Coordinates of C-alpha atoms in Angstrom, one line a residue:
X791 CA 76.2 83.8 111.9
X792 CA 77.9 80.6 112.0
X793 CA 78.3 79.6 108.5
X794 CA 80.4 80.8 106.4
X795 CA 79.9 80.6 102.5
X796 CA 82.2 80.1 100.5
X797 CA 81.1 82.2 97.4
X798 CA 79.5 85.1 99.5
X799 CA 81.4 88.7 98.8
X800 CA 84.8 88.6 99.8
X801 CA 85.7 90.5 103.2
X802 CA 88.5 93.0 102.7
X803 CA 89.3 96.2 103.5
X804 CA 87.4 98.1 101.2
X805 CA 88.3 99.6 97.5
X806 CA 92.3 101.1 97.1
X807 CA 93.0 103.2 94.7
X808 CA 96.1 102.7 94.0
X809 CA 98.4 105.3 92.5
X810 CA 95.4 106.8 90.8
X811 CA 94.2 109.9 92.6
X812 CA 90.5 110.5 93.2
X813 CA 88.3 113.9 92.1
X814 CA 89.7 116.2 94.4
X815 CA 87.1 119.0 93.0
X816 CA 84.6 116.3 93.1
X817 CA 85.3 115.9 97.1
X818 CA 85.2 119.7 97.4
X819 CA 81.9 119.8 95.5
X820 CA 80.0 117.5 97.9
X821 CA 81.3 118.5 100.9
X822 CA 80.7 122.3 100.0
X823 CA 76.7 120.9 99.7
X824 CA 76.2 119.3 102.7
X825 CA 77.3 122.6 104.4
X826 CA 74.8 124.5 102.2
X827 CA 72.7 124.9 105.8
X828 CA 75.7 126.6 107.8
X829 CA 75.8 129.2 104.4
X830 CA 74.1 132.1 106.9
X831 CA 77.1 131.8 109.5
X832 CA 79.4 131.3 107.0
X833 CA 78.7 134.4 104.9
X834 CA 79.2 135.9 108.1
X835 CA 82.3 134.4 109.0
X836 CA 84.4 135.4 105.4
X837 CA 82.7 139.3 106.1
X838 CA 84.6 138.5 109.5
X839 CA 87.8 137.4 107.9
X840 CA 88.0 140.0 104.9
X841 CA 87.7 143.2 107.6
X842 CA 90.0 141.7 109.8
X843 CA 92.6 141.2 107.3
X844 CA 91.7 144.4 105.3
X845 CA 92.4 146.5 109.0
X846 CA 95.6 144.2 109.0
X847 CA 96.5 144.8 105.8
X848 CA 96.1 149.2 105.5
X849 CA 98.3 149.1 109.0
X850 CA 101.5 149.5 107.1
X851 CA 100.6 151.9 104.4
X852 CA 99.7 154.4 107.9
X853 CA 103.1 153.3 109.7
X854 CA 104.9 154.5 106.4
X855 CA 103.7 158.1 106.8
X856 CA 104.9 157.7 110.3
X857 CA 108.8 156.7 109.0
X858 CA 108.5 159.3 106.8
X859 CA 107.5 161.9 109.1
X860 CA 110.1 160.9 111.5
X861 CA 112.7 160.7 108.2
X862 CA 111.6 164.5 107.2
X863 CA 111.3 165.7 111.0
X864 CA 114.8 164.8 111.8
X865 CA 116.6 166.1 108.3
X866 CA 114.9 168.9 108.9
X867 CA 116.0 169.4 112.3
X868 CA 119.9 168.2 110.9
X869 CA 119.3 170.7 108.6
X870 CA 117.9 174.0 111.1
X871 CA 115.0 174.2 109.0
X872 CA 112.7 172.6 111.7
X873 CA 111.8 170.1 114.2
X874 CA 110.5 166.3 114.8
X875 CA 106.5 166.9 115.3
X876 CA 106.1 164.2 117.4
X877 CA 101.9 164.4 118.1
X878 CA 101.8 163.8 114.9
X879 CA 103.8 160.9 114.6
X880 CA 101.5 159.9 118.0
X881 CA 98.2 160.5 116.3
X882 CA 99.2 158.0 113.8
X883 CA 100.4 155.7 115.9
X884 CA 96.7 156.1 117.5
X885 CA 95.4 155.2 114.4
X886 CA 97.5 152.2 113.3
X887 CA 96.6 150.8 117.1
X888 CA 92.8 150.8 116.9
X889 CA 93.2 149.8 112.9
X890 CA 95.3 146.5 114.9
X891 CA 92.5 146.1 117.4
X892 CA 89.7 146.0 114.7
X893 CA 91.7 144.0 112.3
X894 CA 92.3 141.6 116.0
X895 CA 88.2 141.6 117.1
X896 CA 86.9 140.2 113.9
X897 CA 89.7 137.4 113.7
X898 CA 88.5 136.1 116.9
X899 CA 84.6 136.4 115.5
X900 CA 85.8 134.5 112.7
X901 CA 87.1 131.8 114.7
X902 CA 85.0 131.6 117.4
X903 CA 82.5 130.8 113.9
X904 CA 84.3 128.6 112.1
X905 CA 85.4 126.4 115.4
X906 CA 81.1 126.0 115.8
X907 CA 80.7 125.7 112.2
X908 CA 83.2 122.7 111.8
X909 CA 82.0 121.3 115.0
X910 CA 78.4 121.3 114.1
X911 CA 79.5 119.9 110.4
X912 CA 81.5 117.1 112.4
X913 CA 78.6 116.2 114.8
X914 CA 76.2 116.2 111.6
X915 CA 78.2 114.0 109.8
X916 CA 78.6 111.0 112.7
X917 CA 74.8 111.3 112.8
X918 CA 74.3 111.1 109.4
X919 CA 76.6 107.9 109.3
X920 CA 75.3 106.6 112.3
X921 CA 72.0 106.6 110.8
X922 CA 73.0 105.4 107.5
X923 CA 74.5 102.0 109.1
X924 CA 71.2 101.1 109.9
X925 CA 70.0 101.4 106.3
X926 CA 73.4 99.7 105.0
X927 CA 72.7 95.7 104.0
X928 CA 74.5 93.2 105.4
X929 CA 76.5 92.9 102.2
X930 CA 78.4 95.7 103.3
X931 CA 79.3 95.1 105.9
X932 CA 80.4 91.1 105.1
X933 CA 82.7 92.7 103.0
X934 CA 84.9 95.6 104.7
X935 CA 86.5 94.9 108.2
X936 CA 85.4 96.7 111.8
X937 CA 88.3 98.7 111.3
X938 CA 87.1 100.0 108.1
X939 CA 83.9 100.7 109.6
X940 CA 85.2 102.4 112.4
X941 CA 87.6 104.8 110.5
X942 CA 85.2 106.8 108.5
X943 CA 83.1 107.6 111.4
X944 CA 86.4 108.3 113.9
X945 CA 89.7 109.3 111.4
X946 CA 87.7 110.5 108.8
X947 CA 85.7 112.8 110.5
X948 CA 88.4 114.0 112.8
X949 CA 90.3 114.5 109.7
X950 CA 87.7 116.0 107.8
X951 CA 87.0 118.7 110.7
X952 CA 90.8 120.0 111.6
X953 CA 90.9 120.7 107.9
X954 CA 87.8 122.3 108.2
X955 CA 88.5 124.4 111.0
X956 CA 92.1 125.6 109.9
X957 CA 92.1 125.6 105.8
X958 CA 89.3 127.8 105.1
X959 CA 89.7 130.9 107.0
X960 CA 93.3 130.5 105.8
X961 CA 92.5 129.8 102.4
X962 CA 89.9 133.2 102.6
X963 CA 92.9 134.9 104.5
X964 CA 95.8 134.3 102.6
X965 CA 93.6 135.0 99.3
X966 CA 92.3 138.3 100.6
X967 CA 95.8 139.2 102.0
X968 CA 97.2 139.0 98.5
X969 CA 94.9 140.7 96.4
X970 CA 95.1 144.1 99.3
X971 CA 98.7 143.7 99.7
X972 CA 99.3 143.8 95.8
X973 CA 96.4 147.1 95.7
X974 CA 99.0 148.8 98.2
X975 CA 101.9 147.8 96.5
X976 CA 100.9 148.9 93.6
X977 CA 99.5 152.1 95.2
X978 CA 103.1 152.3 96.0
X979 CA 105.4 151.5 92.7
X980 CA 104.3 150.3 89.8
X981 CA 107.9 148.6 89.3
X982 CA 108.7 148.1 92.3
X983 CA 105.2 146.2 92.4
X984 CA 106.4 144.4 89.4
X985 CA 109.3 142.8 90.5
X986 CA 107.9 141.4 93.2
X987 CA 105.5 139.9 91.4
X988 CA 107.2 138.1 89.6
X989 CA 107.7 135.6 91.9
X990 CA 104.1 134.5 91.5
X991 CA 104.8 132.3 88.9
X992 CA 107.1 130.7 90.5
X993 CA 105.7 129.7 93.7
X994 CA 103.0 128.5 91.5
X995 CA 104.4 126.0 89.9
X996 CA 106.1 125.2 92.7
X997 CA 102.5 124.4 94.1
X998 CA 101.1 123.0 91.6
X999 CA 103.9 120.2 91.3
X1000 CA 103.4 119.3 94.8
X1001 CA 99.6 119.0 95.0
X1002 CA 99.7 116.6 91.8
X1003 CA 102.3 114.5 93.7
X1004 CA 100.8 114.2 97.1
X1005 CA 96.9 114.1 96.2
X1006 CA 97.5 110.6 96.4
X1007 CA 99.6 109.9 99.1
X1008 CA 97.2 111.8 101.0
X1009 CA 94.7 109.5 99.8
X1010 CA 96.5 105.9 100.2
X1011 CA 97.7 107.1 103.7
X1012 CA 93.6 107.2 105.1
X1013 CA 93.0 104.4 103.4
X1014 CA 96.2 102.4 105.1
X1015 CA 95.3 103.8 108.0
X1016 CA 91.6 102.0 108.2
X1017 CA 93.1 98.8 107.5
X1018 CA 95.7 99.4 110.7
X1019 CA 93.0 100.2 112.9
X1020 CA 90.9 97.0 111.0
X1021 CA 93.4 94.4 112.4
X1022 CA 94.1 96.6 115.2
X1023 CA 90.7 96.1 116.6
X1024 CA 90.3 92.0 115.0
X1025 CA 93.1 91.1 116.7
X1026 CA 92.7 92.4 119.7
X1027 CA 88.7 91.3 120.4
X1028 CA 89.9 88.3 119.0
X1029 CA 93.2 87.9 120.8
X1030 CA 92.7 84.5 122.4
X1031 CA 91.8 82.8 119.1
X1032 CA 95.0 83.7 118.2
X1033 CA 97.1 82.2 120.9
X1034 CA 94.6 78.7 120.8
X1035 CA 96.3 78.9 117.0
X1036 CA 99.4 80.1 117.6
X1037 CA 99.4 82.8 115.0
X1038 CA 101.1 85.5 117.2
X1039 CA 103.8 85.7 115.0
X1040 CA 101.5 85.7 111.6
X1041 CA 99.3 88.3 112.9
X1042 CA 102.4 90.6 114.1
X1043 CA 104.0 89.9 109.8
X1044 CA 100.6 90.9 108.5
X1045 CA 100.2 94.1 111.0
X1046 CA 103.8 95.2 109.7
X1047 CA 103.4 94.9 106.2
X1048 CA 100.6 96.7 106.9
X1049 CA 102.2 99.0 108.8
X1050 CA 105.1 99.6 106.7
X1051 CA 102.1 100.5 103.5
X1052 CA 101.5 103.1 105.9
X1053 CA 104.7 104.4 107.1
X1054 CA 105.6 104.5 102.9
X1055 CA 102.6 106.5 102.3
X1056 CA 102.7 108.7 105.8
X1057 CA 106.2 109.6 104.9
X1058 CA 105.5 110.7 101.2
X1059 CA 102.7 113.1 101.9
X1060 CA 104.8 114.7 104.6
X1061 CA 107.2 114.9 103.0
X1062 CA 106.0 116.6 100.3
X1063 CA 104.2 118.8 103.0
X1064 CA 107.7 119.6 104.3
X1065 CA 109.3 121.0 101.3
X1066 CA 107.1 123.2 100.6
X1067 CA 107.8 125.8 103.4
X1068 CA 111.5 126.1 103.1
X1069 CA 111.2 126.4 99.1
X1070 CA 108.3 128.9 99.2
X1071 CA 110.4 130.7 102.0
X1072 CA 113.9 130.9 99.6
X1073 CA 111.6 132.6 96.6
X1074 CA 110.5 135.1 98.6
X1075 CA 113.8 136.0 100.2
X1076 CA 114.8 135.6 96.2
X1077 CA 112.0 138.1 95.4
X1078 CA 113.0 139.9 98.5
X1079 CA 116.5 140.4 97.3
X1080 CA 114.8 141.9 93.8
X1081 CA 113.0 144.7 95.1
X1082 CA 115.1 145.5 98.1
X1083 CA 118.2 146.4 95.4
X1084 CA 115.1 148.4 93.0
X1085 CA 113.7 150.6 95.6
X1086 CA 117.5 151.7 96.8
X1087 CA 118.0 152.8 93.2
X1088 CA 114.5 154.3 93.3
X1089 CA 115.0 155.9 96.9
X1090 CA 118.2 157.9 95.1
X1091 CA 116.2 158.8 92.7
X1092 CA 114.2 160.3 94.8
X1093 CA 111.2 158.9 93.0
X1094 CA 109.9 157.3 96.4
X1095 CA 110.2 157.7 100.6
X1096 CA 111.9 156.5 102.5
X1097 CA 108.5 155.3 104.7
X1098 CA 107.2 153.7 101.4
X1099 CA 110.3 151.5 101.3
X1100 CA 109.7 150.5 104.8
X1101 CA 105.8 150.1 104.2
X1102 CA 106.8 148.1 100.7
X1103 CA 109.1 145.6 102.4
X1104 CA 106.9 144.9 104.8
X1105 CA 103.9 144.2 102.3
X1106 CA 106.5 141.9 100.4
X1107 CA 106.5 140.2 103.0
X1108 CA 103.0 140.0 103.8
X1109 CA 103.0 138.7 99.8
X1110 CA 105.0 136.0 100.2
X1111 CA 103.4 134.5 103.5
X1112 CA 100.0 134.3 102.0
X1113 CA 101.6 132.2 98.7
X1114 CA 103.3 130.1 101.6
X1115 CA 100.0 130.0 103.4
X1116 CA 98.4 128.7 100.7
X1117 CA 100.7 126.2 100.4
X1118 CA 99.9 124.7 103.8
X1119 CA 96.3 125.2 102.7
X1120 CA 96.2 123.0 100.2
X1121 CA 98.4 120.4 102.0
X1122 CA 95.7 120.2 104.3
X1123 CA 92.6 120.4 102.2
X1124 CA 94.9 117.1 100.3
X1125 CA 94.2 115.4 103.4
X1126 CA 91.3 116.4 104.0
X1127 CA 89.3 115.9 100.7
X1128 CA 90.7 112.1 100.9
X1129 CA 88.6 111.9 104.2
X1130 CA 85.4 113.5 102.5
X1131 CA 86.0 111.3 99.6
X1132 CA 85.7 108.4 102.3
X1133 CA 82.7 109.9 104.2
X1134 CA 80.8 110.4 101.4
X1135 CA 81.5 107.4 100.0
X1136 CA 79.8 105.5 102.8
X1137 CA 77.5 108.5 102.8
X1138 CA 76.3 107.3 98.9
X1139 CA 76.2 103.8 99.4
X1140 CA 73.3 101.8 98.0
X1141 CA 70.8 101.2 100.9
X1142 CA 68.6 99.0 101.9
X1143 CA 65.0 99.4 100.7
X1144 CA 63.4 99.5 104.7
X1145 CA 60.1 100.0 103.3
X1146 CA 57.4 99.8 100.2
X1147 CA 53.9 101.2 99.8
X1148 CA 51.4 99.3 101.1
X1149 CA 53.1 97.9 103.5
X1150 CA 51.4 94.6 105.0
X1151 CA 50.7 94.9 108.5
X1152 CA 52.3 92.5 110.5
X1153 CA 50.4 92.4 114.7
X1154 CA 48.6 89.7 117.1
X1155 CA 46.7 87.9 114.4
X1156 CA 50.5 86.6 112.4
X1157 CA 50.0 82.8 112.1
X1158 CA 53.6 82.6 111.5
X1159 CA 53.1 80.2 107.9
X1160 CA 55.9 79.9 105.3
X1161 CA 56.4 78.9 102.0
X1162 CA 59.4 78.8 100.0
X1163 CA 58.3 79.1 96.0
X1164 CA 60.9 78.3 93.0
X1165 CA 64.0 80.4 95.5
X1166 CA 67.3 80.5 93.6
X1167 CA 69.8 83.0 95.3
X1168 CA 73.5 83.5 95.0
X1169 CA 75.3 86.1 96.6
X1170 CA 77.2 86.3 92.9
X1171 CA 74.1 86.4 90.4
X1172 CA 76.5 84.2 88.2
X1173 CA 76.8 81.9 90.9
X1174 CA 73.0 80.9 91.7
X1175 CA 74.2 78.9 95.0
X1176 CA 70.1 77.7 96.2
X1177 CA 68.9 76.7 93.1
X1178 CA 64.9 76.2 92.4
X1179 CA 64.0 75.5 96.3
X1180 CA 60.4 74.9 97.4
X1181 CA 59.0 74.2 100.7
X1182 CA 56.3 75.0 103.0
X1183 CA 55.6 75.0 106.4
X1184 CA 52.7 75.2 108.5
X1185 CA 52.3 77.2 111.7
X1186 CA 53.8 76.1 114.8
X1187 CA 56.1 73.6 112.8
X1188 CA 59.9 72.9 113.3
X1189 CA 62.0 73.0 110.8
X1190 CA 65.6 71.8 111.1
X1191 CA 68.4 72.6 108.3
X1192 CA 71.6 70.1 108.2
X1193 CA 74.1 70.0 106.3
X1194 CA 77.9 70.3 106.3
X1195 CA 79.5 73.5 107.0
X1196 CA 79.2 75.6 104.1
X1197 CA 75.8 74.4 102.4
X1198 CA 74.0 77.5 102.9
X1199 CA 71.9 76.9 106.0
X1200 CA 72.6 80.4 107.2
X1201 CA 72.0 81.5 103.8
X1202 CA 68.2 80.4 104.3
X1203 CA 67.8 82.2 107.5
X1204 CA 69.0 85.8 105.9
X1205 CA 66.3 85.3 102.9
X1206 CA 64.2 84.5 104.8
X1207 CA 64.9 87.7 107.1
X1208 CA 65.7 89.4 104.1
X1209 CA 68.8 90.6 104.6
X1210 CA 69.6 89.3 101.3
X1211 CA 66.9 88.9 98.5
X1212 CA 65.9 86.3 96.3
X1213 CA 67.3 86.3 93.3
X1214 CA 64.3 84.5 91.7
X1215 CA 61.2 83.0 93.4
X1216 CA 59.3 84.0 96.4
X1217 CA 59.2 83.7 100.1
X1218 CA 55.9 84.4 102.1
X1219 CA 54.7 84.3 105.2
X1220 CA 50.9 83.9 106.2
X1221 CA 50.3 83.8 101.6
X1222 CA 52.3 87.3 101.7
X1223 CA 54.9 88.1 99.9
X1224 CA 58.0 89.2 102.6
X1225 CA 58.7 91.8 99.8
X1226 CA 55.4 93.3 100.7
X1227 CA 56.5 94.1 104.1
X1228 CA 58.7 96.7 105.7
X1229 CA 61.7 95.0 106.3
X1230 CA 62.1 96.3 110.3
X1231 CA 58.8 95.2 110.4
X1232 CA 59.3 92.1 109.3
X1233 CA 62.8 91.4 111.3
X1234 CA 60.4 92.1 114.2
X1235 CA 58.8 88.6 113.6
X1236 CA 61.4 86.6 114.6
X1237 CA 63.3 86.1 117.4
X1238 CA 67.0 84.7 117.5
X1239 CA 69.4 82.5 119.0
X1240 CA 73.0 82.4 117.4
X1241 CA 76.3 80.6 117.9
X1242 CA 78.0 83.4 118.4
X1243 CA 76.5 85.6 121.7
X1244 CA 76.3 89.3 121.5
X1245 CA 76.2 90.8 125.2
X1246 CA 77.0 94.4 125.8
X1247 CA 78.2 96.1 129.0
X1248 CA 75.6 96.6 131.6
X1249 CA 73.8 94.8 134.0
X1250 CA 72.4 90.9 133.5
X1251 CA 68.9 92.1 133.8
X1252 CA 69.7 94.9 131.0
X1253 CA 71.0 92.5 128.5
X1254 CA 68.4 90.2 129.5
X1255 CA 66.0 93.2 128.8
X1256 CA 66.9 93.6 125.5
X1257 CA 64.8 91.4 123.8
X1258 CA 61.5 93.4 125.5
X1259 CA 62.6 96.8 126.7
X1260 CA 59.0 97.1 128.0
X1261 CA 59.3 93.6 130.0
X1262 CA 59.1 93.7 134.1
X1263 CA 61.8 92.1 136.4
X1264 CA 59.1 89.7 136.7
X1265 CA 58.5 88.9 133.6
X1266 CA 62.9 88.3 133.0
X1267 CA 63.0 86.1 136.4
X1268 CA 60.4 83.8 134.3
X1269 CA 62.6 83.3 131.1
X1270 CA 65.0 83.5 133.1
X1271 CA 63.8 80.2 134.9
X1272 CA 62.6 78.6 131.8
X1273 CA 66.2 78.4 130.4
X1274 CA 67.2 77.3 133.4
X1275 CA 69.5 80.2 133.8
X1276 CA 68.3 81.9 136.8
X1277 CA 70.1 79.2 138.8
X1278 CA 73.2 79.9 137.7
X1279 CA 72.8 84.1 138.2
X1280 CA 71.3 83.8 141.6
X1281 CA 75.0 82.4 142.3
X1282 CA 76.8 85.4 140.8
X1283 CA 78.5 88.2 144.0
X1284 CA 75.3 90.4 142.6
X1285 CA 72.3 88.1 141.2
X1286 CA 70.9 90.1 138.5
X1287 CA 72.3 93.3 139.1
X1288 CA 75.6 91.7 137.9
X1289 CA 77.5 94.1 135.8
X1290 CA 78.9 92.4 133.2
X1291 CA 82.5 94.1 131.6
X1292 CA 82.8 94.8 127.9
X1293 CA 84.2 91.8 126.2
X1294 CA 81.3 89.4 128.9
X1295 CA 84.4 87.6 129.6
X1296 CA 83.4 87.2 133.4
X1297 CA 80.4 85.3 132.9
X1298 CA 81.5 81.5 130.8
X1299 CA 80.5 80.7 126.8
X1300 CA 78.2 78.5 128.1
X1301 CA 76.3 81.2 129.9
X1302 CA 76.3 83.3 127.8
X1303 CA 74.6 81.8 125.5
X1304 CA 71.7 80.7 128.0
X1305 CA 71.6 84.7 128.2
X1306 CA 71.0 85.2 124.3
X1307 CA 67.8 82.0 125.1
X1308 CA 66.4 84.1 128.1
X1309 CA 66.6 87.3 125.6
X1310 CA 64.5 85.2 123.3
X1311 CA 62.5 83.3 125.3
X1312 CA 61.4 87.0 126.6
X1313 CA 60.9 89.4 122.9
X1314 CA 58.3 85.6 122.8
X1315 CA 57.9 86.2 119.5
X1316 CA 56.1 84.5 115.9
X1317 CA 58.8 83.0 114.4
X1318 CA 62.2 81.2 116.0
X1319 CA 66.0 80.9 114.6
X1320 CA 67.8 79.1 116.4
X1321 CA 71.6 78.9 114.7
X1322 CA 73.4 76.6 117.1
X1323 CA 71.7 77.4 120.0
X1324 CA 73.4 75.0 122.2
X1325 CA 76.9 73.8 120.5
X1326 CA 78.3 76.0 123.6
X1327 CA 77.2 74.4 126.4
X1328 CA 78.0 71.0 128.0
X1329 CA 75.6 68.0 127.4
X1330 CA 73.7 68.2 130.9
X1331 CA 73.1 72.0 130.6
X1332 CA 71.4 70.7 126.6
X1333 CA 69.2 68.5 127.7
X1334 CA 67.7 70.8 129.9
X1335 CA 68.0 74.2 127.4
X1336 CA 66.5 71.4 124.9
X1337 CA 63.2 71.2 127.2
X1338 CA 63.1 75.2 128.1
X1339 CA 63.5 75.4 124.0
X1340 CA 60.5 72.8 123.0
X1341 CA 58.4 74.6 125.4
X1342 CA 59.2 77.9 123.9
X1343 CA 59.1 76.9 120.4
X1344 CA 55.5 75.2 121.2
X1345 CA 53.1 76.8 118.9
X1346 CA 56.1 78.8 117.5
X1347 CA 56.7 78.1 113.8
X1348 CA 60.8 77.9 114.2
X1349 CA 63.7 77.1 112.2
X1350 CA 66.6 75.4 113.7
X1351 CA 70.1 75.0 112.5
X1352 CA 72.0 72.2 114.0
X1353 CA 74.7 70.2 113.8
X1354 CA 74.3 67.6 115.8
X1355 CA 71.5 65.7 114.8
X1356 CA 70.6 64.3 117.9
X1357 CA 68.7 67.5 118.5
X1358 CA 67.0 67.8 116.0
X1359 CA 65.1 63.9 115.5
X1360 CA 61.5 65.2 116.6
X1361 CA 61.2 68.1 114.1
X1362 CA 58.3 68.2 111.9
X1363 CA 60.0 68.8 109.1
X1364 CA 63.8 68.7 108.6
X1365 CA 66.3 70.4 105.1
X1366 CA 69.0 68.6 104.1
X1367 CA 71.4 70.8 102.4
X1368 CA 74.3 70.6 100.0
X1369 CA 76.4 73.2 98.3
X1370 CA 73.1 74.9 98.6
X1371 CA 71.1 73.0 96.9
X1372 CA 68.5 71.3 99.4
X1373 CA 69.1 67.5 98.1
X1374 CA 66.2 65.6 100.4
X1375 CA 63.7 67.0 102.9
X1376 CA 61.1 65.3 105.2
X1377 CA 60.7 63.7 108.9
X1378 CA 63.7 62.3 111.1
X1379 CA 62.2 59.0 110.6
X1380 CA 60.9 58.8 106.6
X1381 CA 64.7 60.6 105.9
X1382 CA 66.3 57.4 107.7
X1383 CA 64.6 54.8 105.7
X1384 CA 65.7 57.1 102.3
X1385 CA 69.4 55.5 103.4
X1386 CA 70.5 58.9 101.6
X1387 CA 73.3 61.6 102.4
X1388 CA 71.1 62.3 105.9
X1389 CA 71.1 58.8 107.1
X1390 CA 75.0 58.5 106.3
X1391 CA 75.7 61.7 108.5
X1392 CA 73.8 60.6 110.5
X1393 CA 74.9 57.1 111.5
X1394 CA 78.5 59.1 111.0
X1395 CA 77.5 61.1 114.2
X1396 CA 76.5 58.3 116.4
X1397 CA 79.1 55.9 115.9
X1398 CA 81.4 58.5 116.9
X1399 CA 79.6 59.3 120.1
X1400 CA 79.2 55.1 120.5
X1401 CA 82.7 54.6 119.7
X1402 CA 84.2 57.4 122.8

């Protein structure tokens, strides 16, 4: 839409949380609730993870038996009372190898399952977001940048997928290892176990402190990343405008400021993430030294065997490792939770009501009469911009909406198509309140040609046929001839099969507008909305298009938003808007006789034209 209302919802970069941390546990609960449909696979994955970890934990204890057997045999051989039983040692090693093979097999299975689950969750989320975006009201997009919305579909979902794939299995493995190792250490020696357990309170204190400080930075990192993406997308898409107004330095400065915020939040989050491992390693090494001293003392006293000391050293290493892994997982989970919050914020946004009970059916009997009955509206309920507007439009009439920029012309169209609902009053089509129609069916009644053209990467024929997908080539060519576009299309290298690039920059702006007009003609809707449809073409082409438009609008109710008043002199009804109010209405001759705002506006344009 071309009209920019001063009172419309501000377009920004989404809500910022500043220093306040969001609800971590709430985000995890929502994610787990969303993953309920994968609970069978999750259960199998957890069983495999626990089984693989248990087999891995038992290994050192059996290996300790081999060490004890070797040590006792060596001592017996030195004393001359026996020899080393290599057969028994070999059997112990075979059992150990078997345990590790089973552990590897279960670990492979759980990794395979979890990768599938994370990919399915990512696919499902993107699918739900795509469907959700079709149900969101227009005000949602008007209050956010394209990059902010895009970031939730790409970066946030990717972050969530990586977090799921890496953190869940790692967390289960670490917790199982911690419990299993604790049990095995207790089975070896209680006092050495108590000495090792002393490092846990210190470790948990460090983890909780780091989590408390890092959570807000991980969320800020995701938000500022969305801002940066938004700026990059808009700057690249509008680079010609940036250059035309010599705003390169301004946009670079704005990007640098946002990028610095992203850098600061990312640096802080990664700093906390990076400092976790060396601190935990230091705490683990302190515990390792304490246990080594106590173990040596108990061995001298004969309280435990040498093989048990060797097993315990392996266990204490495995005891501190899961604590470190849990610390790493918490950082992943912080980032994944921040991404999860943003994704579910989008999925929980208030939707546009698409259907209604007992809707009015739209069929070929639609005549196209429109009535505005005491309509009032404001983007902000406390700031009403259209006040008590009433008008009746007969089927087939041409209605022009004129006024200065920001007067509310495009707002009237948005209300008519129910992109926004009126605060009070009723808008009727064929005597039916538009609230009684399904929104999608209501909008199918309208054909639109906007000032801002929209074409996609594909052939010209495909772009034209977008107006009516079942149209034949002959119908599309006939529509192009009616819009005086057939001639220029034939001059292109491949005619109707010429491929437009992503920005459609291989055709001129006027030709883009002609193609959108062709599309509207082909759609053949009962009601038409033309928003400065000829503003991008030259005067001669405008005259040709205006003739085609007159043929197109004949027998159809048409709403024409115009700045050049010379193009709407033949309108059946002209609505003159200023500051959201309809200050004058009537046909061209009547409004000129009034000598009011419209007459002054028209005469000022006429004077400018005649003075050129």
